[in-house]
Rosetta silent file (secondary structure, phi, psi, omega in degrees, C-alpha in Angstrom):
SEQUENCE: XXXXXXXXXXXXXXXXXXXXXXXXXXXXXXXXXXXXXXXXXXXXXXXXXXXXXXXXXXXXXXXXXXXXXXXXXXXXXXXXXXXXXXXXXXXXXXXXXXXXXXXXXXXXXXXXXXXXXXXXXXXXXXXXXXXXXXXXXXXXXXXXXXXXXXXXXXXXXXXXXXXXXXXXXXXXXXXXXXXXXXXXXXXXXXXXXXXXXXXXXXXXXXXXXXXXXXXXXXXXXXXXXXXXXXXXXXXXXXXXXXXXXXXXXXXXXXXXXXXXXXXXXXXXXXXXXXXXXXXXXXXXXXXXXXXXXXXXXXXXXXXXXXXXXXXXX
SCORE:     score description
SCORE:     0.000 S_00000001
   1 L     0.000  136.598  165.304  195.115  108.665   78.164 S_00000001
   2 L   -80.413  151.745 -176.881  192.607  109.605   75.325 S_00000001
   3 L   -46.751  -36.871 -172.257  190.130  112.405   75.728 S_00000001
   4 L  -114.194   29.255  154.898  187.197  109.400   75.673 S_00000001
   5 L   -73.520  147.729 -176.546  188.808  107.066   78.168 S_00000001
   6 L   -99.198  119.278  161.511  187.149  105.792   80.729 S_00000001
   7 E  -134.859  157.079 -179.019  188.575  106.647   84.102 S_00000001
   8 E  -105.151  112.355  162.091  187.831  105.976   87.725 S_00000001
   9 E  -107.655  135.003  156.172  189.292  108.212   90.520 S_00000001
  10 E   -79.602  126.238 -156.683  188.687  106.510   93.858 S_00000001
  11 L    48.793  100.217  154.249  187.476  108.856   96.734 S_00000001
  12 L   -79.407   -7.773 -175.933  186.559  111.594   94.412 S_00000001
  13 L   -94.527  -12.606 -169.911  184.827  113.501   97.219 S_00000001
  14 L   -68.665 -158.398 -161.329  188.317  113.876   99.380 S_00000001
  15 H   -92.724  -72.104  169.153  190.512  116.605   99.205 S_00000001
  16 H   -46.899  -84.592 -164.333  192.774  114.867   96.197 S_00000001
  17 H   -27.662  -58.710 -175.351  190.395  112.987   94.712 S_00000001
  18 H   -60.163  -22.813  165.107  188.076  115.697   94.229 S_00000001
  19 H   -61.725  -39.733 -170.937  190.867  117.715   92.804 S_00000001
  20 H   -55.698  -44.077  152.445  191.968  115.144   90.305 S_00000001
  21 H   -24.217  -49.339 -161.440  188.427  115.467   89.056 S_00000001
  22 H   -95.922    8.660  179.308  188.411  119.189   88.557 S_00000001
  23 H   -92.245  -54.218 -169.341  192.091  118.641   86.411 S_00000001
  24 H   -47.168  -63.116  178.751  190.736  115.762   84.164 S_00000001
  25 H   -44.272  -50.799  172.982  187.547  118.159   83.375 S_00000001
  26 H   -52.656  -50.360 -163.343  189.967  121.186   82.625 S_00000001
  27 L   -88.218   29.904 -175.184  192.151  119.229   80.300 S_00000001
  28 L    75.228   13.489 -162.337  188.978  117.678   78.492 S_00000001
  29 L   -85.029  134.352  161.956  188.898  114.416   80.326 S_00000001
  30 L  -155.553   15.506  170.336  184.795  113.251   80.732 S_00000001
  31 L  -119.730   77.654  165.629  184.349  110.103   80.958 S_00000001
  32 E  -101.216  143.536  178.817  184.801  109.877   84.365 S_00000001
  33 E  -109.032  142.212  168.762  183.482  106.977   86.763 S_00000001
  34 L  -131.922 -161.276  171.620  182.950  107.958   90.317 S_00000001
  35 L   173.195  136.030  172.926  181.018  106.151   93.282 S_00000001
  36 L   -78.880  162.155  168.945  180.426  107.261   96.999 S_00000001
  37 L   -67.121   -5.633  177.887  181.136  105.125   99.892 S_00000001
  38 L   -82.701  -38.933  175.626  177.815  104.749   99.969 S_00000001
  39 L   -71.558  -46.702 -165.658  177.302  103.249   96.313 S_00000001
  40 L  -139.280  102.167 -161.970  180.764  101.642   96.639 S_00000001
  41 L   -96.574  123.443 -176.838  182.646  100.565   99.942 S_00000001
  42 L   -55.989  -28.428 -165.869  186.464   99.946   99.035 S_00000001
  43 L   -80.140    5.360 -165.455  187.069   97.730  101.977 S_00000001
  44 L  -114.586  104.505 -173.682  184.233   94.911  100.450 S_00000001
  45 H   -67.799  -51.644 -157.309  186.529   92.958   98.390 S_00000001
  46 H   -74.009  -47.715  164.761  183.431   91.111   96.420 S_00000001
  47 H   -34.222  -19.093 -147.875  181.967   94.789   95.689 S_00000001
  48 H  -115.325  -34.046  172.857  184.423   96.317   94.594 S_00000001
  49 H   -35.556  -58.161  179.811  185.353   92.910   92.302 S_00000001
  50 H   -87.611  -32.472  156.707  181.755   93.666   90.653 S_00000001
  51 H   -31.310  -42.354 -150.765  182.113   97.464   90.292 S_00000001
  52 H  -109.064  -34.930  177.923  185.726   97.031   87.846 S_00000001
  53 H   -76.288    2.282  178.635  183.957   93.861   86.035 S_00000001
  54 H   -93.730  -24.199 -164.866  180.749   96.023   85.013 S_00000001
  55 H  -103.748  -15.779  177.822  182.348   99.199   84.800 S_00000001
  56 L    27.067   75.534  158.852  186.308   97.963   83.199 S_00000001
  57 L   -83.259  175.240 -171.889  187.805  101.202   83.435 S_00000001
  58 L   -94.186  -23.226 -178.418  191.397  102.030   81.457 S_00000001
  59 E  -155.868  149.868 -168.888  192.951  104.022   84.128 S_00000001
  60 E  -141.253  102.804  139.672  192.384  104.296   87.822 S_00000001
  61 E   -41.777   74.916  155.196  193.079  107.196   90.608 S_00000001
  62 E   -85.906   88.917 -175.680  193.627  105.803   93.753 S_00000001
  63 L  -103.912   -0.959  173.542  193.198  108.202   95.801 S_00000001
  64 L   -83.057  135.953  145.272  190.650  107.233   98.487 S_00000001
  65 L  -158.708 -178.246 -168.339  191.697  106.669  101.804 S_00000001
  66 L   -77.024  110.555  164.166  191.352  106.720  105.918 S_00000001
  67 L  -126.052  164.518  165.544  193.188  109.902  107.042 S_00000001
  68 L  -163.918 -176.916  157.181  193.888  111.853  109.975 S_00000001
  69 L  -122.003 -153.258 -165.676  196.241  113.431  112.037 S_00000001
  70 H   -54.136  -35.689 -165.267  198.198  112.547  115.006 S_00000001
  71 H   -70.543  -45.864  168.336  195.548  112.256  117.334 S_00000001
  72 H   -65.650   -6.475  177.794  193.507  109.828  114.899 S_00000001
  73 H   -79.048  -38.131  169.083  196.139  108.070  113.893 S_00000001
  74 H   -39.743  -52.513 -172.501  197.143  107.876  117.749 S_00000001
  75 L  -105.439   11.611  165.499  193.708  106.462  118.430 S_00000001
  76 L  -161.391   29.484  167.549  192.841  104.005  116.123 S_00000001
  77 H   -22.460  -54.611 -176.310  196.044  102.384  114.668 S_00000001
  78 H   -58.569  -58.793 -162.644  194.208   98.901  113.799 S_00000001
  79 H   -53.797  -43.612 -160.621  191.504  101.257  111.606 S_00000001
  80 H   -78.287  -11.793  171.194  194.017  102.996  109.904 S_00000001
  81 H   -85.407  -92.756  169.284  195.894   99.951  108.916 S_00000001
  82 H    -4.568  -87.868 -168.643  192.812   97.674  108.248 S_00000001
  83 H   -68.369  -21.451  168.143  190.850   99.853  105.939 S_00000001
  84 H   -52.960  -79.507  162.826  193.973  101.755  104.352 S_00000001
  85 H   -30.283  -84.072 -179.407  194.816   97.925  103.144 S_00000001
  86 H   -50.857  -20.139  179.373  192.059   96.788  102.369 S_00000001
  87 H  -100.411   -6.083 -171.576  190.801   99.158  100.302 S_00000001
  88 H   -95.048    5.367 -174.662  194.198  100.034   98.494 S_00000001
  89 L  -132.517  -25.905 -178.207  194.567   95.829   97.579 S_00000001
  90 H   -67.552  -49.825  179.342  190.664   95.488   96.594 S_00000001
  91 H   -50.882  -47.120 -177.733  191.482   98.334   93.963 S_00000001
  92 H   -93.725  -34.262 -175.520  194.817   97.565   92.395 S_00000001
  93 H   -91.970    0.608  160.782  193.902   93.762   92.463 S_00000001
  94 H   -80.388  -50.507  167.185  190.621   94.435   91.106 S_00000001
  95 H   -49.153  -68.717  165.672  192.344   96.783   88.564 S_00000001
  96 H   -20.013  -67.389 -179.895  194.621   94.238   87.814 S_00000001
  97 H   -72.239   -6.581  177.783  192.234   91.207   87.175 S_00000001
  98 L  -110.500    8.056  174.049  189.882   93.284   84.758 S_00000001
  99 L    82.927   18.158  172.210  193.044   94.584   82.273 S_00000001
 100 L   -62.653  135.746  162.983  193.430   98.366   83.349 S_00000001
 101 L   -40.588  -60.818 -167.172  195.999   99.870   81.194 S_00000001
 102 E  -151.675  134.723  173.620  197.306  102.003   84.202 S_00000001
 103 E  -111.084  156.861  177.729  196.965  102.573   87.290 S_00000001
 104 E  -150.703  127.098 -169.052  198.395  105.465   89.718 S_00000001
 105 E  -118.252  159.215 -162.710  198.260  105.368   93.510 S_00000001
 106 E  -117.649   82.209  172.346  198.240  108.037   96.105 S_00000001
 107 L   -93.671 -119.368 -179.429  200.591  107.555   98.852 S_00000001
 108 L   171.887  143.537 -175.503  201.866  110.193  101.424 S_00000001
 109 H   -39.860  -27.381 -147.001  205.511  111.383  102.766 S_00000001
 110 H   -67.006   -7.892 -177.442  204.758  110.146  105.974 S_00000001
 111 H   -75.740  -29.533 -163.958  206.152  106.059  104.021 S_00000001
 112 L   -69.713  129.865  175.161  209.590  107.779  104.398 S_00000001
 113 L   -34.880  144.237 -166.500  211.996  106.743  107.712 S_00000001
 114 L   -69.742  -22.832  159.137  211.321  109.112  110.746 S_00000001
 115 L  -125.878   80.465  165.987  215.128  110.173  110.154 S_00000001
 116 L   -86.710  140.329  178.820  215.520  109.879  106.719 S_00000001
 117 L   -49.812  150.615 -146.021  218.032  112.130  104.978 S_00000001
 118 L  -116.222   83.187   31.251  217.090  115.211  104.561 S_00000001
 119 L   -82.536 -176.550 -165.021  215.309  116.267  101.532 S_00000001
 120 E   -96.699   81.185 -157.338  214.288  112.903  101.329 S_00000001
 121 L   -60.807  165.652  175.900  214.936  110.925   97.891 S_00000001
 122 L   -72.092  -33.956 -165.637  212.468  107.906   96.764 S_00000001
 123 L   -61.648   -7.994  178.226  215.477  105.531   97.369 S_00000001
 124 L  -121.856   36.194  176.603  215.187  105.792  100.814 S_00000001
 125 L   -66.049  163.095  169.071  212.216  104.158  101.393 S_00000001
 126 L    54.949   -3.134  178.853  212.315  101.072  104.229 S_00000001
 127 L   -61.405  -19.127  168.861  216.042  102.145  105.086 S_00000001
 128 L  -150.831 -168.727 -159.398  215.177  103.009  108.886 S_00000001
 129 L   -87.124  171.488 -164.801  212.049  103.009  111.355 S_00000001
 130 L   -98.762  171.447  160.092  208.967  104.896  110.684 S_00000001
 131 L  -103.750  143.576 -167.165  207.934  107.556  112.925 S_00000001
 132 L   -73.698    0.623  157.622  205.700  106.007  115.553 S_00000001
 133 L   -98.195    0.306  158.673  203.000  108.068  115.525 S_00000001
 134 L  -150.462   54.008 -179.329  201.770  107.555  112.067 S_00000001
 135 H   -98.754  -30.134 -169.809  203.372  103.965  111.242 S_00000001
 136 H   -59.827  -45.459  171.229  199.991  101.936  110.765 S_00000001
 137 H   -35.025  -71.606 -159.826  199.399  104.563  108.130 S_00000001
 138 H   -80.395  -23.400  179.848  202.588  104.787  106.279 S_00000001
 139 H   -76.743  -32.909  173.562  202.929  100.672  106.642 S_00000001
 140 H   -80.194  -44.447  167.023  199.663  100.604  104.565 S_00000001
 141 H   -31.971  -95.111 -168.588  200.497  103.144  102.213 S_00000001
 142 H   -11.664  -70.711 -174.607  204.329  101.218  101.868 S_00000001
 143 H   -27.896  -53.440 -124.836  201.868   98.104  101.173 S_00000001
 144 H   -91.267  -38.256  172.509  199.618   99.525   98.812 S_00000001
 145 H   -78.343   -5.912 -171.961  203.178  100.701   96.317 S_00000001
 146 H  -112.529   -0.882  169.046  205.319   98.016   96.555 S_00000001
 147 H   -82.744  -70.602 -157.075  201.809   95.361   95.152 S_00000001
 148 H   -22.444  -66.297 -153.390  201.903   98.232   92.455 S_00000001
 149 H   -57.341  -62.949 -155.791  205.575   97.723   92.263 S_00000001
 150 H   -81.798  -16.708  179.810  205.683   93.568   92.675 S_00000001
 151 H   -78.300  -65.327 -161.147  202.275   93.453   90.101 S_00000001
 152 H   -73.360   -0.053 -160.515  204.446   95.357   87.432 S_00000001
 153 H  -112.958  -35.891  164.630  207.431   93.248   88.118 S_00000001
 154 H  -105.117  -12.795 -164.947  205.354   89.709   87.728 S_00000001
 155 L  -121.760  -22.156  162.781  202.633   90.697   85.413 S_00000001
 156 L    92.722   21.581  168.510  204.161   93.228   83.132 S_00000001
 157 L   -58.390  141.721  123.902  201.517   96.271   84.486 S_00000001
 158 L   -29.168   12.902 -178.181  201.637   99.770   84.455 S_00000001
 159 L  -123.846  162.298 -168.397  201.431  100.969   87.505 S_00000001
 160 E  -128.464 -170.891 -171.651  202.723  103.616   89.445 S_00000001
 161 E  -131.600  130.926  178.190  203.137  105.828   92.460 S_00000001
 162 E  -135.920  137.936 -161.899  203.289  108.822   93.193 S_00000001
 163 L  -112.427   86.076  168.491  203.770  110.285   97.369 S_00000001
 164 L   -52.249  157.119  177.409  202.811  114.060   98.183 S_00000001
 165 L   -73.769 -165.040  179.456  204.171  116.077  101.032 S_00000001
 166 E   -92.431  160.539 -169.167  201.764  117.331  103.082 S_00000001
 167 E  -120.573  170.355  177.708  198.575  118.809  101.394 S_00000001
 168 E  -148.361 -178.319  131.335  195.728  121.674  101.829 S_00000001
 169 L   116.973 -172.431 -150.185  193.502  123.615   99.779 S_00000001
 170 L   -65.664  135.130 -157.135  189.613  123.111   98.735 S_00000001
 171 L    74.790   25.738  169.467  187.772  120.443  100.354 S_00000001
 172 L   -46.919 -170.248  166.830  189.878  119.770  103.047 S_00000001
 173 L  -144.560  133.568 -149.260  188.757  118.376  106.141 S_00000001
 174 L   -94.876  -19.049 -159.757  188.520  120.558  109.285 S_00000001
 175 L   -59.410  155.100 -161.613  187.602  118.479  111.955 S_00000001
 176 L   -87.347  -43.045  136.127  189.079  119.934  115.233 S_00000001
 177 L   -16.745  -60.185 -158.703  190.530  115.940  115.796 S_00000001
 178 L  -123.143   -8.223 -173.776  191.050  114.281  112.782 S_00000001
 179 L  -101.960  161.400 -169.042  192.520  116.961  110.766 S_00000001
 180 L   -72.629 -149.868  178.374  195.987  117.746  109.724 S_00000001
 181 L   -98.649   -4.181  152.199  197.941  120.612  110.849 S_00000001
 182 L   -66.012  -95.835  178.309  197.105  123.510  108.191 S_00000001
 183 H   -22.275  -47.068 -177.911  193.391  122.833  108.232 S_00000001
 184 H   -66.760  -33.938 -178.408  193.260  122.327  111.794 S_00000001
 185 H   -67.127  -50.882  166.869  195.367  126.022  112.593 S_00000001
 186 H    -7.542  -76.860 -179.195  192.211  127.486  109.913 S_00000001
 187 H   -80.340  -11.738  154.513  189.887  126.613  112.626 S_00000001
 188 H   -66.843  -49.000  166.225  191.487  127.251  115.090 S_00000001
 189 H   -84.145   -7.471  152.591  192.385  130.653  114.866 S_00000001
 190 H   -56.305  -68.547 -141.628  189.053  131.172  112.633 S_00000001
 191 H   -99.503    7.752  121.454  187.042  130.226  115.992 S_00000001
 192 H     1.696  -96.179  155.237  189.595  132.193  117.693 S_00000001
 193 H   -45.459  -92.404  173.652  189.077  135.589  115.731 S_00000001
 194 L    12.573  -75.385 -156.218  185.415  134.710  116.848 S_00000001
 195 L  -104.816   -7.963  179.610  185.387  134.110  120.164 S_00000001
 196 L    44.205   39.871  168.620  187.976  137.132  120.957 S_00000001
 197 L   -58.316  150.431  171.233  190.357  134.332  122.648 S_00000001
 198 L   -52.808  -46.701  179.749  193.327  135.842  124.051 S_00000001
 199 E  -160.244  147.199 -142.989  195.373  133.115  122.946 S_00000001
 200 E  -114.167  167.756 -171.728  195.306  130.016  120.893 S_00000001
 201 E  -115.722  118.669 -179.852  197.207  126.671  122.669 S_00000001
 202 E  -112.152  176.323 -171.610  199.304  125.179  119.490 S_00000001
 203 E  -134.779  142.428 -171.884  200.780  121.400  120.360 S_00000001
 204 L   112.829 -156.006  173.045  204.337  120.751  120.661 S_00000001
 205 L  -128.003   -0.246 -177.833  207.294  123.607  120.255 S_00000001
 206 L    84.067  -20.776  177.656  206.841  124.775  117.089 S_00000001
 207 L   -46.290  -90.034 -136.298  210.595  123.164  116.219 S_00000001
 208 L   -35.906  144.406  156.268  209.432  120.551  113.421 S_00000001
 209 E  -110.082  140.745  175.730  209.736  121.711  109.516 S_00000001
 210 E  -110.697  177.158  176.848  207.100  120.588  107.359 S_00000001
 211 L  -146.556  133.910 -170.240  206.642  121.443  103.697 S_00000001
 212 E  -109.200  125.094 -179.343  203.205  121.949  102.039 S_00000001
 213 E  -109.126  170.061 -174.105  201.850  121.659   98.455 S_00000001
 214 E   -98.637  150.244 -142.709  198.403  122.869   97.523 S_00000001
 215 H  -101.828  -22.296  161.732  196.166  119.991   96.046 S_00000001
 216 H   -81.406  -19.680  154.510  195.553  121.398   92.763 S_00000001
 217 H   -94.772   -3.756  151.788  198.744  121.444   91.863 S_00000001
 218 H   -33.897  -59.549  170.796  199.148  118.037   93.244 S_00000001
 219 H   -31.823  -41.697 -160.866  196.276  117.301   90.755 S_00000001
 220 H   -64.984  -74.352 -158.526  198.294  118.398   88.114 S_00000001
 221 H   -55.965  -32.192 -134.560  201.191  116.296   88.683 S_00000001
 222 H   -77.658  -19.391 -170.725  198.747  113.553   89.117 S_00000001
 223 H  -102.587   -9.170  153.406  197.608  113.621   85.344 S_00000001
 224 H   -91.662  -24.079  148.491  200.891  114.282   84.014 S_00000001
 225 H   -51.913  -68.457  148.250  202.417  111.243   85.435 S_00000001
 226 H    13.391  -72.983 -171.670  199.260  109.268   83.931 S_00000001
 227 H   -99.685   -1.828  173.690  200.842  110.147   80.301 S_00000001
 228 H  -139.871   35.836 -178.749  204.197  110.468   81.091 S_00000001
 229 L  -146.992  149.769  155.509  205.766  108.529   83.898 S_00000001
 230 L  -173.077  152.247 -150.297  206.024  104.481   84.171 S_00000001
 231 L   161.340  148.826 -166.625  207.984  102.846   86.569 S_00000001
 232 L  -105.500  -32.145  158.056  208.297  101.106   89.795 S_00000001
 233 L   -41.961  142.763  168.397  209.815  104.089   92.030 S_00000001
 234 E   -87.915  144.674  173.724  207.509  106.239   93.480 S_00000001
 235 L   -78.333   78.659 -178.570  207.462  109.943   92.559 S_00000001
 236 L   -53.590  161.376 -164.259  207.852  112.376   95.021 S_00000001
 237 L  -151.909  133.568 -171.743  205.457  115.314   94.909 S_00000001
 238 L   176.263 -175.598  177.784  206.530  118.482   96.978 S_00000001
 239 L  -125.250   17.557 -149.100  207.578  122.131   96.418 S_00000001
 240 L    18.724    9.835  146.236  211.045  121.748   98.114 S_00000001
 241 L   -72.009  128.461  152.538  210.397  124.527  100.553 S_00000001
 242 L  -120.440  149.921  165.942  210.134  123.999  104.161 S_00000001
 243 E  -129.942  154.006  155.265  209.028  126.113  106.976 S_00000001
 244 E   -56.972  108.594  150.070  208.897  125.857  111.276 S_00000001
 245 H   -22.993  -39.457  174.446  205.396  124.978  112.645 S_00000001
 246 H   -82.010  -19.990  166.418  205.764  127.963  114.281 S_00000001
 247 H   -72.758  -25.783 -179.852  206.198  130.133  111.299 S_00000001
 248 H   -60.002  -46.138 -168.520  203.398  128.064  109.256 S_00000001
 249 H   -58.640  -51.970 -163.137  201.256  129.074  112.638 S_00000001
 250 H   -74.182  -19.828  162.580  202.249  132.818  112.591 S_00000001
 251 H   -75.293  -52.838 -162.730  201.324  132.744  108.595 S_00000001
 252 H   -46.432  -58.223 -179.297  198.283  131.216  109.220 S_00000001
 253 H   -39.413  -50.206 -174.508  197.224  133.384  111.908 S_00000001
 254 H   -45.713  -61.081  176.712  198.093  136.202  109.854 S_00000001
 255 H   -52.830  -60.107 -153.442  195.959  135.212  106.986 S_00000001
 256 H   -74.710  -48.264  163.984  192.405  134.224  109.187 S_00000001
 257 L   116.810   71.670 -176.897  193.554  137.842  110.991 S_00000001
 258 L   -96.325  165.482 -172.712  193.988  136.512  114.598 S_00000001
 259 L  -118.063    8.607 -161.585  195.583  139.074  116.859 S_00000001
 260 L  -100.725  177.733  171.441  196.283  137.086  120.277 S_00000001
 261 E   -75.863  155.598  169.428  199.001  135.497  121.679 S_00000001
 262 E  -125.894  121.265  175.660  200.173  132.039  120.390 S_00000001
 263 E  -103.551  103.780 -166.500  200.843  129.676  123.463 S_00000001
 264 E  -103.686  145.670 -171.279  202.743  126.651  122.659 S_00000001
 265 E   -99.007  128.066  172.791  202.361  123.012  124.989 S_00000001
 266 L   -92.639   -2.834 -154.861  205.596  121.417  125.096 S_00000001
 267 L  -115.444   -7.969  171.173  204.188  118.245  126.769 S_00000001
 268 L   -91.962  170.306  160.538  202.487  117.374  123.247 S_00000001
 269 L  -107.031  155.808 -151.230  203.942  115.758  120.397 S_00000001
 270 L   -73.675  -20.012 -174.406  206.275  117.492  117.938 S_00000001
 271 L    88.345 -175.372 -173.954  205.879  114.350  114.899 S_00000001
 272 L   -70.932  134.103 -179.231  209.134  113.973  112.653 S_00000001
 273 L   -82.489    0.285 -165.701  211.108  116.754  113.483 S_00000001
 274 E  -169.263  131.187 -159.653  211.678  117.203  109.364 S_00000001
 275 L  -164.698   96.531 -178.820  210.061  116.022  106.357 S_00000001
 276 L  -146.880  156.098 -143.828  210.896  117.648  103.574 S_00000001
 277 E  -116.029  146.014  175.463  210.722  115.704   99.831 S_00000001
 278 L   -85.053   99.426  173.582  213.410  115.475   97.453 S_00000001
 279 L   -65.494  -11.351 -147.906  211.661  117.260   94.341 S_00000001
 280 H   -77.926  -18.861 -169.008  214.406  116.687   91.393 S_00000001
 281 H   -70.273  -31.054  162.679  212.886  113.611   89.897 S_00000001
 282 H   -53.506  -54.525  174.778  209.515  115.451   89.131 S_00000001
 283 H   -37.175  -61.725 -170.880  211.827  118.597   88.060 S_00000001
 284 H   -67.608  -33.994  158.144  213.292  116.134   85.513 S_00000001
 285 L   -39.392  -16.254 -162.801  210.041  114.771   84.443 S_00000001
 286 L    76.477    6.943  156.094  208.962  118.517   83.845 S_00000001
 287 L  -104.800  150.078  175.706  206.832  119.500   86.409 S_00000001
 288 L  -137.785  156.470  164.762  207.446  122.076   89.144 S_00000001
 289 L   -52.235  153.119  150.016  204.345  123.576   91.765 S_00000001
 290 L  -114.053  -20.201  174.673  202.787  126.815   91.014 S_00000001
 291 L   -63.617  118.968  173.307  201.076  127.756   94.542 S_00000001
 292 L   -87.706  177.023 -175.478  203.205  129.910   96.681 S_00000001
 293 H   -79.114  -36.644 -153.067  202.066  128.785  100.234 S_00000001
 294 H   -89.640  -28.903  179.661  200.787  131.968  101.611 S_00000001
 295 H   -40.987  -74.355  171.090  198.569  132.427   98.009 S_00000001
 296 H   -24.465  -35.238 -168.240  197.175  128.803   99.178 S_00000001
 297 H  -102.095   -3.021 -175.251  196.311  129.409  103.169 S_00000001
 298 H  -102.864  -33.246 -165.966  194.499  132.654  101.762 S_00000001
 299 H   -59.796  -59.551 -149.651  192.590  129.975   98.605 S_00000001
 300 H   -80.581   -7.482  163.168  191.939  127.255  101.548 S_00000001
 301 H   -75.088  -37.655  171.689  190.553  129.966  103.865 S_00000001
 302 H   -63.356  -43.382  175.364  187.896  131.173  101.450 S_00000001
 303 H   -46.356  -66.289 -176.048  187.140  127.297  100.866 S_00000001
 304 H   -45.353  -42.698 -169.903  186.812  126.951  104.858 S_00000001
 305 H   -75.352  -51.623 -175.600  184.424  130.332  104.896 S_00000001
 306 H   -67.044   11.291 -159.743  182.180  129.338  101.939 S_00000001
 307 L  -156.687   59.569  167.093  181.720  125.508  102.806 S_00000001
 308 H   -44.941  -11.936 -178.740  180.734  125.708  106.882 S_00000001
 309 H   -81.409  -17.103 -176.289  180.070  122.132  106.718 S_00000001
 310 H   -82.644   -5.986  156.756  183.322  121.117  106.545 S_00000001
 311 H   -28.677  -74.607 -148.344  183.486  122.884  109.805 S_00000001
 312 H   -68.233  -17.424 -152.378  181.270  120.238  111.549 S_00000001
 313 L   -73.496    0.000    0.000  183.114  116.755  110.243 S_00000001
């Protein structure tokens, strides 16, 4: 990318998007296109048709999409497949028909089989079942990389993929529901601390390991693949470190400075028992993370204290 290219990141207000913003601007990037869902709804195929023929950008962030965590994913499976499609095929085939140079899409671990080898290489996408509590998700993601993939394969395109672990860090979303499990422990044990509960309820056993990267250096990655990755694989994005929900809890807590007991429900569910990303192809590429985790849960707490609204979503 040139300094005076025009590019569009899609959902610039999320948690990614909005980082990917605040990277381009550090590294001199400023001819940026944005649009709200209100100005521009991804799922309206003829909108979004006349948005890329007025505006013809050169390179495109996709990064907008429907998230949650298990319980929204639980509870609205058709939404998260429906708009997750649709708005990921209006974009790249919209990109497509107006000549973008390149495109780069934003998928999410969660595409990988629920016991996929362990850390988990790109090659071993579609090789077993999903995990059933966030396959509508991960089936639209899977769509939304393999048109990238099958576009660059009949059409001679640029574009690529790249799939983060799980993410945090400023402008998350908080919701007591809909939010993942880092964001969600924030507020929990924030309203906690508060409320001088005895003891917080966590869901599950605590067993599962996740692995977390912080969204600015996600950001990072996302603009050095831009100038230096092409290809039809997808790009893992990770730290290679894993931790136990229950030690992620027992950090957290630590950080918002809850003092109670942690009570865990065994009757909820635990998720993938292990998700943790094969990092070397990024390594070889030349990026590594810089965010240690607990540096991060102390960045995305100060985010959570200054920006109460993201409290309420």
């Amino acid at each position: 990318m040139e300094k005076n290219s025009k590019i569009y990141v899609a959902g610039h207000r999320g948690m990614v998007g909005s980082a990917i913003v605040r990277e381009l601007k550090r590294q001199g990037y400023e001819n940026i296109v944005t649009r709200t869902h209100k100005e521009l709804d991804l799922c309206r195929q003829a909108d979004v048709e006349a948005f890329f023929a007025a505006e013809r950008p050169e390179y495109v962030f996709l990064a907008a999409a429907k998230v949650g965590g298990i319980v929204a994913n639980q509870g609205a499976l058709a939404d998260f497949m429906y708009d997750n499609m649709m708005l990921e095929m209006n974009v790249i085939n919209s990109a497509w028909k107006n000549g973008c140079k390149k495109l780069e899409f934003l998928g999410s671990s969660c595409i990988y089989p629920r016991m996929a080898p362990q850390p988990m290489p790109e090659s071993c996408l579609l090789t077993s079942e999903l995990e059933k509590t966030n396959e509508a998700y991960a089936l639209a993601k899977i769509s939304g990389l393999k048109y990238c993939e099958y576009l660059n394969r009949q059409y001679g395109t640029d574009y690529i993929s790249v799939m983060p672990t799980n993410l945090y860090g400023p402008n998350d979303n908080y919701h007591p529901e809909h939010s993942h499990v880092l964001p969600a422990l924030i507020r929990r044990f924030h309203e906690a601390k508060e409320q001088n509960k005895e003891y917080v309820v966590c869901w599950g056993d605590g067993s599962p390991k996740r692995e977390f990267l912080y969204v600015d250096d996600l950001a990072e990655l996302c603009v050095f693949l831009m100038n230096n990755y092409s290809g039809n694989e997808t790009v893992n994005a990770g730290t290679g470190k894993e931790l136990s929900i229950r030690e992620l809890t027992e950090l957290v807590a630590s950080v918002v400075g809850y003092t109670g007991e942690i009570r865990w429900d065994s009757s909820m569910p635990n998720g993938t028992p292990r998700k943790l990303l094969d990092v070397s192809k990024a390594a070889k590429l030349g990026w590594t993370y810089k965010t240690e985790l607990e540096d991060g849960v102390r960045l995305a707490y100060k985010d959570f204290l200054e920006n109460p609204m993201r409290a309420e979503r």
